PDB file of C-alpha atoms and ligand atoms in Angstrom:
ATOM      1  CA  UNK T   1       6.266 -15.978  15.879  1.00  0.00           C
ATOM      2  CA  UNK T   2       8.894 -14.320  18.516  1.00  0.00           C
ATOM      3  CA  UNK T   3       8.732 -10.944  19.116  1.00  0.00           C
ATOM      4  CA  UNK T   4      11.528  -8.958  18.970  1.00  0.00           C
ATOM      5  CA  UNK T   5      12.253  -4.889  18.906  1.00  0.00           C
ATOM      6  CA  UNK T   6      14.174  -5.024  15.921  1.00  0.00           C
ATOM      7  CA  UNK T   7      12.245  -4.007  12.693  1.00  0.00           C
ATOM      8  CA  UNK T   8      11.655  -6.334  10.619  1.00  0.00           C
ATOM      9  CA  UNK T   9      12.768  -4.290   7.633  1.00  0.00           C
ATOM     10  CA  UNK T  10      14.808  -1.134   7.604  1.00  0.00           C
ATOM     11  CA  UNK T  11      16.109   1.058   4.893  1.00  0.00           C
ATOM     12  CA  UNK T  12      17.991   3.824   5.359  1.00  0.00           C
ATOM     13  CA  UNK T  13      19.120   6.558   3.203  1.00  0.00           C
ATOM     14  CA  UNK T  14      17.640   3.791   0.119  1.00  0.00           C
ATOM     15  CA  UNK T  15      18.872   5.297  -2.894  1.00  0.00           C
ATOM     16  CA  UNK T  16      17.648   3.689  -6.492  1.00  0.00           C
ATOM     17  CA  UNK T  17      19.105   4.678  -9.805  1.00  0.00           C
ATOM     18  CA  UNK T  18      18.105   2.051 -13.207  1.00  0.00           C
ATOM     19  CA  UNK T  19      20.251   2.295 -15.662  1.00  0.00           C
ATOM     20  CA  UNK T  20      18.375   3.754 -19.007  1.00  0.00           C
ATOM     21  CA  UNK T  21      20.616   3.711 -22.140  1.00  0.00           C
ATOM     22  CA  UNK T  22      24.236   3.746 -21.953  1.00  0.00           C
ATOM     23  CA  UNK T  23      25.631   6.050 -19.524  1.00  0.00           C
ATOM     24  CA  UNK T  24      21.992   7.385 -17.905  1.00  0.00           C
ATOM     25  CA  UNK T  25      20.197   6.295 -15.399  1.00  0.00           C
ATOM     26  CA  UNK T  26      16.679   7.226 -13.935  1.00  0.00           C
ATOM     27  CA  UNK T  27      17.091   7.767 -10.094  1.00  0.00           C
ATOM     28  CA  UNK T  28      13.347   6.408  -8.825  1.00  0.00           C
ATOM     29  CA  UNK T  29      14.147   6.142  -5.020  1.00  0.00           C
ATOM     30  CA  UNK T  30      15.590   9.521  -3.444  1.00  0.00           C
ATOM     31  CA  UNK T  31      17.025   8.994  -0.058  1.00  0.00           C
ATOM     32  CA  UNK T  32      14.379   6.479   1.909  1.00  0.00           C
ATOM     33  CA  UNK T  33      14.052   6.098   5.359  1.00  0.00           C
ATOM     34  CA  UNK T  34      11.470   3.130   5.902  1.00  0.00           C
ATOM     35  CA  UNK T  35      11.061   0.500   9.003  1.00  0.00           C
ATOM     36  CA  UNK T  36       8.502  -2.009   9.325  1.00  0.00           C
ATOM     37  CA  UNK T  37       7.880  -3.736  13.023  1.00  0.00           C
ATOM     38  CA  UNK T  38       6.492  -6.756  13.224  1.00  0.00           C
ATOM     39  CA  UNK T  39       2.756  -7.275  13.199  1.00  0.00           C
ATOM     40  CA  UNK T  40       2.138  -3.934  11.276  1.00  0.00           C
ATOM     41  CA  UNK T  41      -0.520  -3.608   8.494  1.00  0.00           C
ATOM     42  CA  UNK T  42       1.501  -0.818   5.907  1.00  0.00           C
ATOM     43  CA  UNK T  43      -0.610   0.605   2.710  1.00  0.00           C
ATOM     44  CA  UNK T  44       2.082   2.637   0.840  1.00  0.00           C
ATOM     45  CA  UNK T  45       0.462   5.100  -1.525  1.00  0.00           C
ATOM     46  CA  UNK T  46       1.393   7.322  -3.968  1.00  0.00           C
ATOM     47  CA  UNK T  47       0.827   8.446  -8.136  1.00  0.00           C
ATOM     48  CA  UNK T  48       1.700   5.961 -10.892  1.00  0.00           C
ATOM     49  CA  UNK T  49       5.726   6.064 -11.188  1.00  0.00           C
ATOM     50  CA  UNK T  50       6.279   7.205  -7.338  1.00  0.00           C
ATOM     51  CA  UNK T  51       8.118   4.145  -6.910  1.00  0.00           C
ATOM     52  CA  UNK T  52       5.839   2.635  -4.474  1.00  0.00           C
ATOM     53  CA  UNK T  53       7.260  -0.903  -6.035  1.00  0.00           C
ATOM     54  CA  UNK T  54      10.401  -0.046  -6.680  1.00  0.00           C
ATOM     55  CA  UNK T  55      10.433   0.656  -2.932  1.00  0.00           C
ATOM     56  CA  UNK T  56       8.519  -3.199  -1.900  1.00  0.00           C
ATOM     57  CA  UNK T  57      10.825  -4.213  -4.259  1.00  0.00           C
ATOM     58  CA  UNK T  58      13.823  -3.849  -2.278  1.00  0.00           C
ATOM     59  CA  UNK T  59      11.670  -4.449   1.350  1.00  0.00           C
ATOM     60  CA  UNK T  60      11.317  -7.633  -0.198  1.00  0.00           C
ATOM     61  CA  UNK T  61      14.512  -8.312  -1.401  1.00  0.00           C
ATOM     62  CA  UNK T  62      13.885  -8.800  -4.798  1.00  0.00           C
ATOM     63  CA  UNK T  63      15.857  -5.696  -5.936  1.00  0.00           C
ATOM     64  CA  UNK T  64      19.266  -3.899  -3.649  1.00  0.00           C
ATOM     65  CA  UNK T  65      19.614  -0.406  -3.525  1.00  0.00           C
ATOM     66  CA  UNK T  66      22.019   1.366  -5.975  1.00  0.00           C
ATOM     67  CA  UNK T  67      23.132   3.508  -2.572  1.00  0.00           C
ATOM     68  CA  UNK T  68      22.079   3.202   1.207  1.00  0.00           C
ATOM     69  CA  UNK T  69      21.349   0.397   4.103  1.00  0.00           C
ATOM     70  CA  UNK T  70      19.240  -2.585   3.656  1.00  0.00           C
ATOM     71  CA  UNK T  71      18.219  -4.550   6.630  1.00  0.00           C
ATOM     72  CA  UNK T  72      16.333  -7.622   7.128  1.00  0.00           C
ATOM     73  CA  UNK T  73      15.348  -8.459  10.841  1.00  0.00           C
ATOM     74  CA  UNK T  74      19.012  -6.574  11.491  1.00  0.00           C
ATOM     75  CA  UNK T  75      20.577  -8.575   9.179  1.00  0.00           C
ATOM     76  CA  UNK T  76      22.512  -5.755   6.450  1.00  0.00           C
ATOM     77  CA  UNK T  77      21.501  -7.435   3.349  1.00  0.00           C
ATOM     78  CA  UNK T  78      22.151  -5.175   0.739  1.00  0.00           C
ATOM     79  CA  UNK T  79      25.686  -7.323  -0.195  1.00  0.00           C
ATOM     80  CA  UNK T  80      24.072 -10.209  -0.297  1.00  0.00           C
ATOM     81  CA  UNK T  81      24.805 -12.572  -3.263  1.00  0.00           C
ATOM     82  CA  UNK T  82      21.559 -13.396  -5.477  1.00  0.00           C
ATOM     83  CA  UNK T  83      21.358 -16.781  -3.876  1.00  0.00           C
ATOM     84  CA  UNK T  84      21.457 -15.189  -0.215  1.00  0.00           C
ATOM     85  CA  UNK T  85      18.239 -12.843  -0.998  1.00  0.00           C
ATOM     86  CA  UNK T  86      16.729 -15.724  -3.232  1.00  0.00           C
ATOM     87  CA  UNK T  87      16.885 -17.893  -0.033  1.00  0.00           C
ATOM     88  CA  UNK T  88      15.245 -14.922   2.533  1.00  0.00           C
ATOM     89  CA  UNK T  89      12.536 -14.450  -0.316  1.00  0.00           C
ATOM     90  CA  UNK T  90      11.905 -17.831  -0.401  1.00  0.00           C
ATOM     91  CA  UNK T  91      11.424 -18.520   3.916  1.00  0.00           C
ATOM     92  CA  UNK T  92      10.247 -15.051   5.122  1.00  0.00           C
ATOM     93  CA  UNK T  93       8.129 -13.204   2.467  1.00  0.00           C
ATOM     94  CA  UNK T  94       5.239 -13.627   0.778  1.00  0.00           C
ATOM     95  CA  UNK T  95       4.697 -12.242  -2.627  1.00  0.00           C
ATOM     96  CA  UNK T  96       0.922 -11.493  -3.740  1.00  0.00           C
ATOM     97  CA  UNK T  97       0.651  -9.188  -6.748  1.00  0.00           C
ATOM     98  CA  UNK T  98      -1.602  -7.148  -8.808  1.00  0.00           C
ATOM     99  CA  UNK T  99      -1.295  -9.283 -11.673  1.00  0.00           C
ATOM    100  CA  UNK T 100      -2.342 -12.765 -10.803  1.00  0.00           C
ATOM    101  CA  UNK T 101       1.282 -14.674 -11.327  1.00  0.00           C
ATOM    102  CA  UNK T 102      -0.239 -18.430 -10.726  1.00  0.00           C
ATOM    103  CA  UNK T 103       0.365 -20.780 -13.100  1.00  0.00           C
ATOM    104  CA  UNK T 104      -2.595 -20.489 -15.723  1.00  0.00           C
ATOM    105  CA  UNK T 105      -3.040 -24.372 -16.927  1.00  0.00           C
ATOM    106  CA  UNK T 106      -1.803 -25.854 -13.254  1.00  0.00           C
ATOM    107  CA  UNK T 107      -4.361 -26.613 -10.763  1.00  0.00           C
ATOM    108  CA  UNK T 108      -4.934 -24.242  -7.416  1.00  0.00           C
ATOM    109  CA  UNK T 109      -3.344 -27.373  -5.372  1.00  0.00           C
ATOM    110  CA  UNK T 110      -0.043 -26.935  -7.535  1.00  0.00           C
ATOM    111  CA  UNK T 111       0.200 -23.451  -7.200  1.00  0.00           C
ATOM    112  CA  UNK T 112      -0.288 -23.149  -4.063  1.00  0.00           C
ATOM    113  CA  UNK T 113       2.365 -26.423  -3.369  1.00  0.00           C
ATOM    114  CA  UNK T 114       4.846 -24.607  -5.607  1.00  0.00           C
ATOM    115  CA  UNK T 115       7.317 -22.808  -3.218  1.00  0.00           C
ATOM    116  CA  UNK T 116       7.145 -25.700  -0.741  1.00  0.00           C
ATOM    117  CA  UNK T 117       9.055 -28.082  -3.808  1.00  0.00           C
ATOM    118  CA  UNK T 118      12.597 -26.590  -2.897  1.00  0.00           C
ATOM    119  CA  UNK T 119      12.563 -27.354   0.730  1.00  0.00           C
ATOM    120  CA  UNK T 120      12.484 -31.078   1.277  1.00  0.00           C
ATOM    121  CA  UNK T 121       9.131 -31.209   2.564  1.00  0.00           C
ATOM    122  CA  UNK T 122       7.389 -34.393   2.696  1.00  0.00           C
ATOM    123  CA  UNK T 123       4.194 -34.824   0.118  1.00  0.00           C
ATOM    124  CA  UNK T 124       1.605 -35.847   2.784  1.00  0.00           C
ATOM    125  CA  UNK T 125       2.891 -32.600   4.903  1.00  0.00           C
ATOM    126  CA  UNK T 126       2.553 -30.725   1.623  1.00  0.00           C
ATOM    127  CA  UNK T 127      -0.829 -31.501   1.169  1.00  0.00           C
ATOM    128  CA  UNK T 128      -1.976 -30.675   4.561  1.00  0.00           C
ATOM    129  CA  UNK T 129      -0.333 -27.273   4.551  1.00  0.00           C
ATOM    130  CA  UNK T 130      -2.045 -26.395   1.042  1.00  0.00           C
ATOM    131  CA  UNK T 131      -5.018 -27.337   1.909  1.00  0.00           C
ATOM    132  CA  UNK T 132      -4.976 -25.600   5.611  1.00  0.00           C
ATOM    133  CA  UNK T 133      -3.906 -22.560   3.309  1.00  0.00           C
ATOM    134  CA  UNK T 134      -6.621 -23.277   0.908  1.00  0.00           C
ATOM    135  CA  UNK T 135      -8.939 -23.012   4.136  1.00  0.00           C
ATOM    136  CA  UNK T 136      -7.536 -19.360   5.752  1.00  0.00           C
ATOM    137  CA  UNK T 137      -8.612 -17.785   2.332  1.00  0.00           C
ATOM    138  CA  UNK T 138     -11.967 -20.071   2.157  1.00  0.00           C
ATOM    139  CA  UNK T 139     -11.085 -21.483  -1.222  1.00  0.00           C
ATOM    140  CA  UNK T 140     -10.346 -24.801   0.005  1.00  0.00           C
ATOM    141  CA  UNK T 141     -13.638 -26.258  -2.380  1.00  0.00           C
ATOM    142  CA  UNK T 142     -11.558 -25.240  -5.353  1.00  0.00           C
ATOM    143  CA  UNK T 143      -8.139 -27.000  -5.000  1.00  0.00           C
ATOM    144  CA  UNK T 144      -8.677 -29.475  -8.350  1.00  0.00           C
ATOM    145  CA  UNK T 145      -9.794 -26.406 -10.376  1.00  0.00           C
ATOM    146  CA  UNK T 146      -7.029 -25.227 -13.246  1.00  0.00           C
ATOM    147  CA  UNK T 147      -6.213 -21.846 -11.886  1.00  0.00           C
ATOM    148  CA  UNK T 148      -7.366 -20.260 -15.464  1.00  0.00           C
ATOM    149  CA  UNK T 149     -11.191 -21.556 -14.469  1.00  0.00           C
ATOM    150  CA  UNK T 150     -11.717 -19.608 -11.203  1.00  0.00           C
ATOM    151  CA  UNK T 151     -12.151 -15.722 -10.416  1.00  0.00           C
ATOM    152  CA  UNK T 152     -10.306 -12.598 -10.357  1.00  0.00           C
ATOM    153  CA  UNK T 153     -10.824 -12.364  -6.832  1.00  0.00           C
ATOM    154  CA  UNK T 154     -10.702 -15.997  -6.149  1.00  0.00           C
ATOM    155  CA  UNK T 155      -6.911 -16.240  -8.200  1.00  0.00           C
ATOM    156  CA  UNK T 156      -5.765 -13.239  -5.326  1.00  0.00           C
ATOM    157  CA  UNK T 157      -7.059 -15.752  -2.656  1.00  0.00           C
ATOM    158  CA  UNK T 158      -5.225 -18.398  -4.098  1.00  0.00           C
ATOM    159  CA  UNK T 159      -2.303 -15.978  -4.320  1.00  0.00           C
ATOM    160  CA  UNK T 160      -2.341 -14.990  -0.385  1.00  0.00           C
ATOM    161  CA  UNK T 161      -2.423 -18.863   0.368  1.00  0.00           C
ATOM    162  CA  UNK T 162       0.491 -19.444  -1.842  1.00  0.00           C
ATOM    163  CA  UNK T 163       1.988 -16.188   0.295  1.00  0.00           C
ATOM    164  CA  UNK T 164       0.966 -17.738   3.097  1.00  0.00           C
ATOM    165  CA  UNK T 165       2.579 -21.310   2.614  1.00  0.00           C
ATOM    166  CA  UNK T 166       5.845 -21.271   3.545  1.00  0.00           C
ATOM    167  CA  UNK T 167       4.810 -19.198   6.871  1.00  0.00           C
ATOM    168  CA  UNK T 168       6.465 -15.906   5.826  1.00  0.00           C
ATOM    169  CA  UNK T 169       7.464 -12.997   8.415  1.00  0.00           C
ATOM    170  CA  UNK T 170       5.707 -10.557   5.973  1.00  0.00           C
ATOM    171  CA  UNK T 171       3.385 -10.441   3.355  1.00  0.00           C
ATOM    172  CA  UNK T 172       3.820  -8.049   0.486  1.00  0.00           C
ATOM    173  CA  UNK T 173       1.462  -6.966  -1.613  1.00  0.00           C
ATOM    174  CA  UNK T 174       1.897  -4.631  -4.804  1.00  0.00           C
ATOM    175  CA  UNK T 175      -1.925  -3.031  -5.816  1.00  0.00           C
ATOM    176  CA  UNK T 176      -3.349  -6.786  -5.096  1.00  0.00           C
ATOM    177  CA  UNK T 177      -6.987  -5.379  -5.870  1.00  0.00           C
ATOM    178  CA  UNK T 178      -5.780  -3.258  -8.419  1.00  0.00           C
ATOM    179  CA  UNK T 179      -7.955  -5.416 -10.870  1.00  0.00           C
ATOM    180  CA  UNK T 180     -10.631  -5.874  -9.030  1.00  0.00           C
ATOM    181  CA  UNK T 181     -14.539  -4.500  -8.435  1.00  0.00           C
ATOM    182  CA  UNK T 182     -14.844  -2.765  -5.452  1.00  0.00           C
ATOM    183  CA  UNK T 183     -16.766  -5.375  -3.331  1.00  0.00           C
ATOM    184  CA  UNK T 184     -14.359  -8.500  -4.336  1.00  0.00           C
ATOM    185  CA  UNK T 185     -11.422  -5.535  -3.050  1.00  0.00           C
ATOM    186  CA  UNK T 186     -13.041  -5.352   0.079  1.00  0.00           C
ATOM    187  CA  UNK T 187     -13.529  -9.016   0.575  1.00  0.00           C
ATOM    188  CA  UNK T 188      -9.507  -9.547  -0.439  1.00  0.00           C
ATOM    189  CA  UNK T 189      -8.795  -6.658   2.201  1.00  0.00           C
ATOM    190  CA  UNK T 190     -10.628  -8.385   4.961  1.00  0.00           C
ATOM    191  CA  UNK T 191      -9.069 -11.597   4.601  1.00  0.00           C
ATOM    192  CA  UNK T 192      -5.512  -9.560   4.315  1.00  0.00           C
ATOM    193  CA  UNK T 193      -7.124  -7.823   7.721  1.00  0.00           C
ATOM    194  CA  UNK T 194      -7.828 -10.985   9.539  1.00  0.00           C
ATOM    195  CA  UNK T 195      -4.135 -12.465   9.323  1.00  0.00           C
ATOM    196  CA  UNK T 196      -2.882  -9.361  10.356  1.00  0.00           C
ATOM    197  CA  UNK T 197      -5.500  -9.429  13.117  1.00  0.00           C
ATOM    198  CA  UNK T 198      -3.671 -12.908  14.179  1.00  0.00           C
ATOM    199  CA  UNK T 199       0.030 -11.244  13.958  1.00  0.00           C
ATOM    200  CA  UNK T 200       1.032 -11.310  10.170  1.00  0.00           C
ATOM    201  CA  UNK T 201       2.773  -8.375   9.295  1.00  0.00           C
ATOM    202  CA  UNK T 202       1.411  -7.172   5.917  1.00  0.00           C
ATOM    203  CA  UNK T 203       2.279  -3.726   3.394  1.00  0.00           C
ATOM    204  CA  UNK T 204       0.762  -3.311   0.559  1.00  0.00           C
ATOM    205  CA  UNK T 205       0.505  -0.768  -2.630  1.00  0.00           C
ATOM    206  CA  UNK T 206      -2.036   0.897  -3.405  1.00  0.00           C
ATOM    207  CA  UNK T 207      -3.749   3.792  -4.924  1.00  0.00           C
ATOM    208  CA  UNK T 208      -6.898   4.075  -3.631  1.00  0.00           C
ATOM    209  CA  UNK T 209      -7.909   5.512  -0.492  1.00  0.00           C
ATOM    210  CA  UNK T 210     -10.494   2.978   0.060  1.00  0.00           C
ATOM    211  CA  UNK T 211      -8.147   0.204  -0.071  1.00  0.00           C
ATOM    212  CA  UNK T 212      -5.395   1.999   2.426  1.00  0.00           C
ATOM    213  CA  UNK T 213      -8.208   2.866   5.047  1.00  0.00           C
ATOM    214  CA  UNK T 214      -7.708  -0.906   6.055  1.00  0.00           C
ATOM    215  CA  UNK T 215      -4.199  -0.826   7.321  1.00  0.00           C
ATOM    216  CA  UNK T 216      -2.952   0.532  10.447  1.00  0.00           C
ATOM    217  CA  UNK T 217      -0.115   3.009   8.320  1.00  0.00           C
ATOM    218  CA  UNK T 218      -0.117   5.202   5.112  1.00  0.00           C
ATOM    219  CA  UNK T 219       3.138   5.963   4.010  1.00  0.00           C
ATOM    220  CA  UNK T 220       2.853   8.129   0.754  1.00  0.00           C
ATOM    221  CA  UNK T 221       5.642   8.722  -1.340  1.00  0.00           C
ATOM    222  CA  UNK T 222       6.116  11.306  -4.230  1.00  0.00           C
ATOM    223  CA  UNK T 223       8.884  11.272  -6.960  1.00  0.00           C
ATOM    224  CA  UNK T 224      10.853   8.464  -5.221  1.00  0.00           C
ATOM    225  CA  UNK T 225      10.584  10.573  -1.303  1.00  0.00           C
ATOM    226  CA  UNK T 226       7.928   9.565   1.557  1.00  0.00           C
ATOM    227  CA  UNK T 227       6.320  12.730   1.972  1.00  0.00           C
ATOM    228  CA  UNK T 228       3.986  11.343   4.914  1.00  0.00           C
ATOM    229  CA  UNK T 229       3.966   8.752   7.395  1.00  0.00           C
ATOM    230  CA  UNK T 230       0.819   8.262   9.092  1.00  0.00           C
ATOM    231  CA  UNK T 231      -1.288   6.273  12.030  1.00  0.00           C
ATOM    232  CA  UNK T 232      -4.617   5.748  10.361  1.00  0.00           C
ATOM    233  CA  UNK T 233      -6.738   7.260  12.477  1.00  0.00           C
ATOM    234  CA  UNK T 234     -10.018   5.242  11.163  1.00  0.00           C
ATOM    235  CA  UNK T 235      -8.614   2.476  12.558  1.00  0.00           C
TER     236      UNK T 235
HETATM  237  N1  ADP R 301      13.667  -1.628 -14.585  1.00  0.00           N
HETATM  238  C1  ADP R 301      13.510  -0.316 -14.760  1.00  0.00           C
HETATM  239  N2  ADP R 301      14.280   0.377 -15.630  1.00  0.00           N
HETATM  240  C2  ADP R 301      14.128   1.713 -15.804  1.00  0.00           C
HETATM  241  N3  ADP R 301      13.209   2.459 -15.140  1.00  0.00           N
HETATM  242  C3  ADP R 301      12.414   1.828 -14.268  1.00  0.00           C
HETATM  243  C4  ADP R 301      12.509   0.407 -14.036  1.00  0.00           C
HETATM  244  N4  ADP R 301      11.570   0.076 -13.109  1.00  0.00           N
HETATM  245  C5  ADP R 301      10.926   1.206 -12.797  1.00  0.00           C
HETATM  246  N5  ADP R 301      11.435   2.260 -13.489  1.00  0.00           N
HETATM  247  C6  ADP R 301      11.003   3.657 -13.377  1.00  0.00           C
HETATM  248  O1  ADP R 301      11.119   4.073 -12.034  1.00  0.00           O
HETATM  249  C7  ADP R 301      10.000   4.856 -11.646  1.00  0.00           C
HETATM  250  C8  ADP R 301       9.304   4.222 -10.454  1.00  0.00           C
HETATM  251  O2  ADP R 301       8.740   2.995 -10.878  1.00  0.00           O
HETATM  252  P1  ADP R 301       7.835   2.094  -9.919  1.00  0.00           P
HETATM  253  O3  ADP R 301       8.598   1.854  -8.680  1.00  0.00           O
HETATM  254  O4  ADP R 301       7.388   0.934 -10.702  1.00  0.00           O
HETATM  255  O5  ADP R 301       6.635   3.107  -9.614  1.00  0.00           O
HETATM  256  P2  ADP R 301       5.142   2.832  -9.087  1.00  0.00           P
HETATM  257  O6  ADP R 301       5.071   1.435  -8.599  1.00  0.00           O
HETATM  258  O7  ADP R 301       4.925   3.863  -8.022  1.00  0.00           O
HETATM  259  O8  ADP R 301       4.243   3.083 -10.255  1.00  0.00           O
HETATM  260  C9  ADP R 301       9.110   4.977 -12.879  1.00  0.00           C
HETATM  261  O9  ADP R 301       9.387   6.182 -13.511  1.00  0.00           O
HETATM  262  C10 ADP R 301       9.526   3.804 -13.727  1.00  0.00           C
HETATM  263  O10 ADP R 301       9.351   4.085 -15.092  1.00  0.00           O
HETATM  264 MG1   MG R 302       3.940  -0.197  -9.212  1.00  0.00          MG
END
């Protein structure tokens, strides 16, 4: 990964209105300001309905603001056709989210494999990347296992290393321990802290403080406004 000073995301003035009904709309972003450099660890916190994924939504680009700049490593993205953002999600971010979204009667291999099918990559290189993946998040033993026979904590494993596969710039994560006990969180957090410890930039959601204490940022946001952008001093 090349360094460069240009953030790797940057929204400014991010503005976010769904429609609701006919002619009304909900307005759940307010006017963001929001950069991420390379190689930071983010936890953005806030109360249910903040818009803490509304707001990783568009980092991602999954979603466009309704008003306001979108950039993506200083490209302005936020006119970008469907296909344009599908093809950024697809090579520079990794997805990992609260609900497990692997494939329930597919094997950990396969899920894992999954976003590499679209790019022309060759089956024995395939394999070798899933299963190096496999190994980062130390579930390597489990690879033939349907992905509805393993763990809540081992599916978010599985999860990061399907993140993790086609080498993203960033990883985002929306309340990935959300649904689990406190000492499988931890364990989750301390793999997400060792690939940002090698230079993987990584934001996540969460609510609890716990959880945020790992990264190296809190950025807490209130009724769709960051009221607080912080160094965490713990670390
Ligand atoms: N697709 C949608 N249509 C209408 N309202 C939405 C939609 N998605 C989110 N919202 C509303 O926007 C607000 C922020 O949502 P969200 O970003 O999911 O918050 P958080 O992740 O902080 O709980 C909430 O009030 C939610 O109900
Ligand atoms: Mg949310």
């Amino acid at each position: 990964m090349v360094k460069t000073d240009t953030p790797l995301i940057n929204l400014q003035g991010v503005v976010k209105k769904y429609p609701i009904g006919i002619d009304d709309f909900y307005q759940a972003l307010n006017g963001v300001d929001a950069s991420v450099d390379e190689g930071e660890f983010v936890a953005i916190m806030g109360p249910s309905g903040s818009g803490k994924s509304t707001l990783m939504h568009i980092m991602g680009a999954l979603d466009t603001p309704t008003q306001g700049k979108q950039f993506f490593k200083g490209k302005d993205i936020a006119s970008y056709s469907e296909d344009q953002l599908a093809e950024i999600r697809n090579k520079e971010i990794g997805f990992v989210f609260q609900f497990f979204n692997l494939l329930p009667r597919v094997t950990v291999f396969k899920n894992v494999e999954r976003p590499m099918l679209y790019g022309g990559i060759p089956a024995n290189e395939r394999k070798k990347r899933v299963m190096d993946a496999l190994s980062i998040v130390n579930i390597a033993d489990k690879a033939e296992n349907l992905s509805n026979h393993i763990s809540g904590g081992q599916i978010q494993r599985v999860a990061i290393a399907r993140a993790l596969i086609m080498d993203p710039s960033i990883i985002l994560a929306d309340e990935p321990t959300g649904n689990l006990d406190t000492k499988t969180a931890h364990e989750i957090m301390n793999i997400l802290t060792g690939l940002n410890n090698k230079g993987r930039t990584i934001v996540i959601i969460t609510h609890e403080e716990d959880i945020a204490n790992f990264a190296k940022r809190k950025i807490k946001i209130v009724d769709g406004k960051i009221v607080s952008d912080t160094k965490n001093n713990k670390n």
